[in-house]
């Protein structure tokens, strides 16, 4: 059984006929009156995208990530290669392939974007062929982006160094990666992006905009500690928020040793994330708390200019938007 | 790094995600532009979480309205004109901080009420707000509004701080050089230039912004971007619509004022300017002014550099339409042009001898705005003499600004077969195909740019003056001539014969984009 590979949509094709199969697939789509690219250039591929579904991915999760990439590709058409590794003892041929294509129609006739997926299922016997096989599935001269999703063991990433080394960005999610993922000796550490950090963009922006209206010294003077709390489903986001706030406060001049940023998994009902600055001065205060389900957040602050209480919208970025944030920004 | 000068809590965020606490006051709150563009822009910015949590909107107008009534009017406008279906929760957030002040544009007491209301917002909020005054009114009240903003002290609030007040002004910036100078003087009497944001919505269009990227981020274009390789440049801003119900306004304006002096001149400036030293707003504006100042005076009269015309009755999209003089509100002896074309010479090292042809008109064959760069033909050593076999075109790089935003390049290629025959082919890039068409509207970008204090896509006072300096003598000459020399063209065509004559001497022809 290859549950990940089976769970993904598409048509299984001979590994030596992927290109021909894609052409035939589009011809059949067009013949059936469904949207299809009229020519190669109508695919308007901008990037090569490798979706690596690691050993910790189950079938339902694979289908979810596939759908995320599909939504992403509506905005940023790409050539997608899905990598579905399997254990050697699972049996079957060492390398199998599936193709899938879809065109999205927009508001105008010209607004048609098409995306192609090639999914490869392989075991360790196929490792020697994998590099060549992936290279002929990618679109020449376009940048490569690599999403390593739920891989089980950072050590086994060495098998993919040929891709990781040339990727413009390598995308992980600290919510589902091994604990040592961020310390792994990546070929290009500057290319690593954490989806949990990207998902938090609107929180970082909202909190950042609010606090940027005050002088850095006003934020750090008398600051004795910071507390980040998160609900059980938001452990990775809580960690990312705490790290970000700590770095920003340090940049504001908060001296190391003046206090700590604590992360706690306990929160009042109806809240998913919260942030509180503790001050030595009794009247000085800052807190932010967010209810992600309701899309509402509340600021409370007093930095000596009067008490401010402000509601705002809050939402984590949708998965496909977080992906584009990780890739392009 | 550009980030280093920012507040630590904004570092790492895009500059467009760093908007400070802001209140936008719209003068002309019940006007058409406010409904069609500004309110939808505010809604969509809020939808995309690009506005600060403490964003406030105040409508200011002559009509007496309660806050609730203005919110209802604004909501209806967003529902009708937003590019997105409004989400109630998002609109509720905007509406909760939307209010209205009624008053005359020259009424000191009304401006005092506005000042008190804004100060009260700050007091309730417990922190300072940046004030942005968006003047979206007829030009006749630009100066009174600016004057009142100065008199009541609103222009000076938070001066010399990052939250200093700003004023956004819609076109037209004057009707000739003298009035533009007077308007700029009135503005500068109250606001410093860095507080002033003159809008030309063309600059907010993706393709116009892409022009700078295409020119300066691709090594293949800039080495060719000069008189050695470029034969001519054509800039077209064509409208399919007629004057419609705007006859009264249009009679006072005409095509040269309405389109060429502003939009088309800005497109020319971006096409022809030298590479700026940086992407800083002033660096780009400095280069635009230099190239506008290098445009030579235009010869008017027979054989000159200008053509003007009015549309006559014709067919548009298969239906008959009346001529300009038959339109509602148009004088039967009107001398207002609905079409204008200019042949410009730029006297600098890069462009000497390269004509820039600009044209704009109403009731043309189709709605299209584009910049077409026509390259010189290669030396005819290989393919000369056998025109039947070798169908060769000059290479043309065209930037389609609207509709079908994108760019295309005409190349010559071999027709497959045993014999060598050639044919021009078109290589195209379309924004909608690559990125989708539901992108931010120009006003969203421009309003947000003003909020974050980025003036790159706005016009500086000296740019408007440089442009008027070239256009005003033409307008004076046309006014003096009345209808003499006014050509006509059938509605639905590509313009008058007199415009063709501007290109004939150089054996160039207008494109039919």
PDB file of C-alpha atoms in Angstrom, chain A residues 210 214 299-302 306-310, chain B residues 54 124-127:
ATOM      1  CA  UNK A 210       0.498  49.272  17.413  1.00  0.00           C
ATOM      2  CA  UNK A 214       5.602  54.412  20.847  1.00  0.00           C
ATOM      3  CA  UNK A 299      -5.197  45.719  22.644  1.00  0.00           C
ATOM      4  CA  UNK A 300      -4.908  47.258  26.087  1.00  0.00           C
ATOM      5  CA  UNK A 301      -2.081  49.666  26.702  1.00  0.00           C
ATOM      6  CA  UNK A 302      -0.910  52.495  28.869  1.00  0.00           C
ATOM      7  CA  UNK A 306      -3.412  57.579  28.736  1.00  0.00           C
ATOM      8  CA  UNK A 307      -5.152  54.253  28.626  1.00  0.00           C
ATOM      9  CA  UNK A 308      -5.822  52.805  25.182  1.00  0.00           C
ATOM     10  CA  UNK A 309      -8.227  49.980  24.483  1.00  0.00           C
ATOM     11  CA  UNK A 310      -8.638  48.970  20.895  1.00  0.00           C
TER      12      UNK A 310
ATOM     13  CA  UNK B  54      -6.587  52.475  14.880  1.00  0.00           C
ATOM     14  CA  UNK B 124     -10.224  58.922  23.364  1.00  0.00           C
ATOM     15  CA  UNK B 125      -7.595  56.749  21.748  1.00  0.00           C
ATOM     16  CA  UNK B 126      -4.864  57.862  24.121  1.00  0.00           C
ATOM     17  CA  UNK B 127      -2.349  58.329  21.343  1.00  0.00           C
TER      18      UNK B 127
END
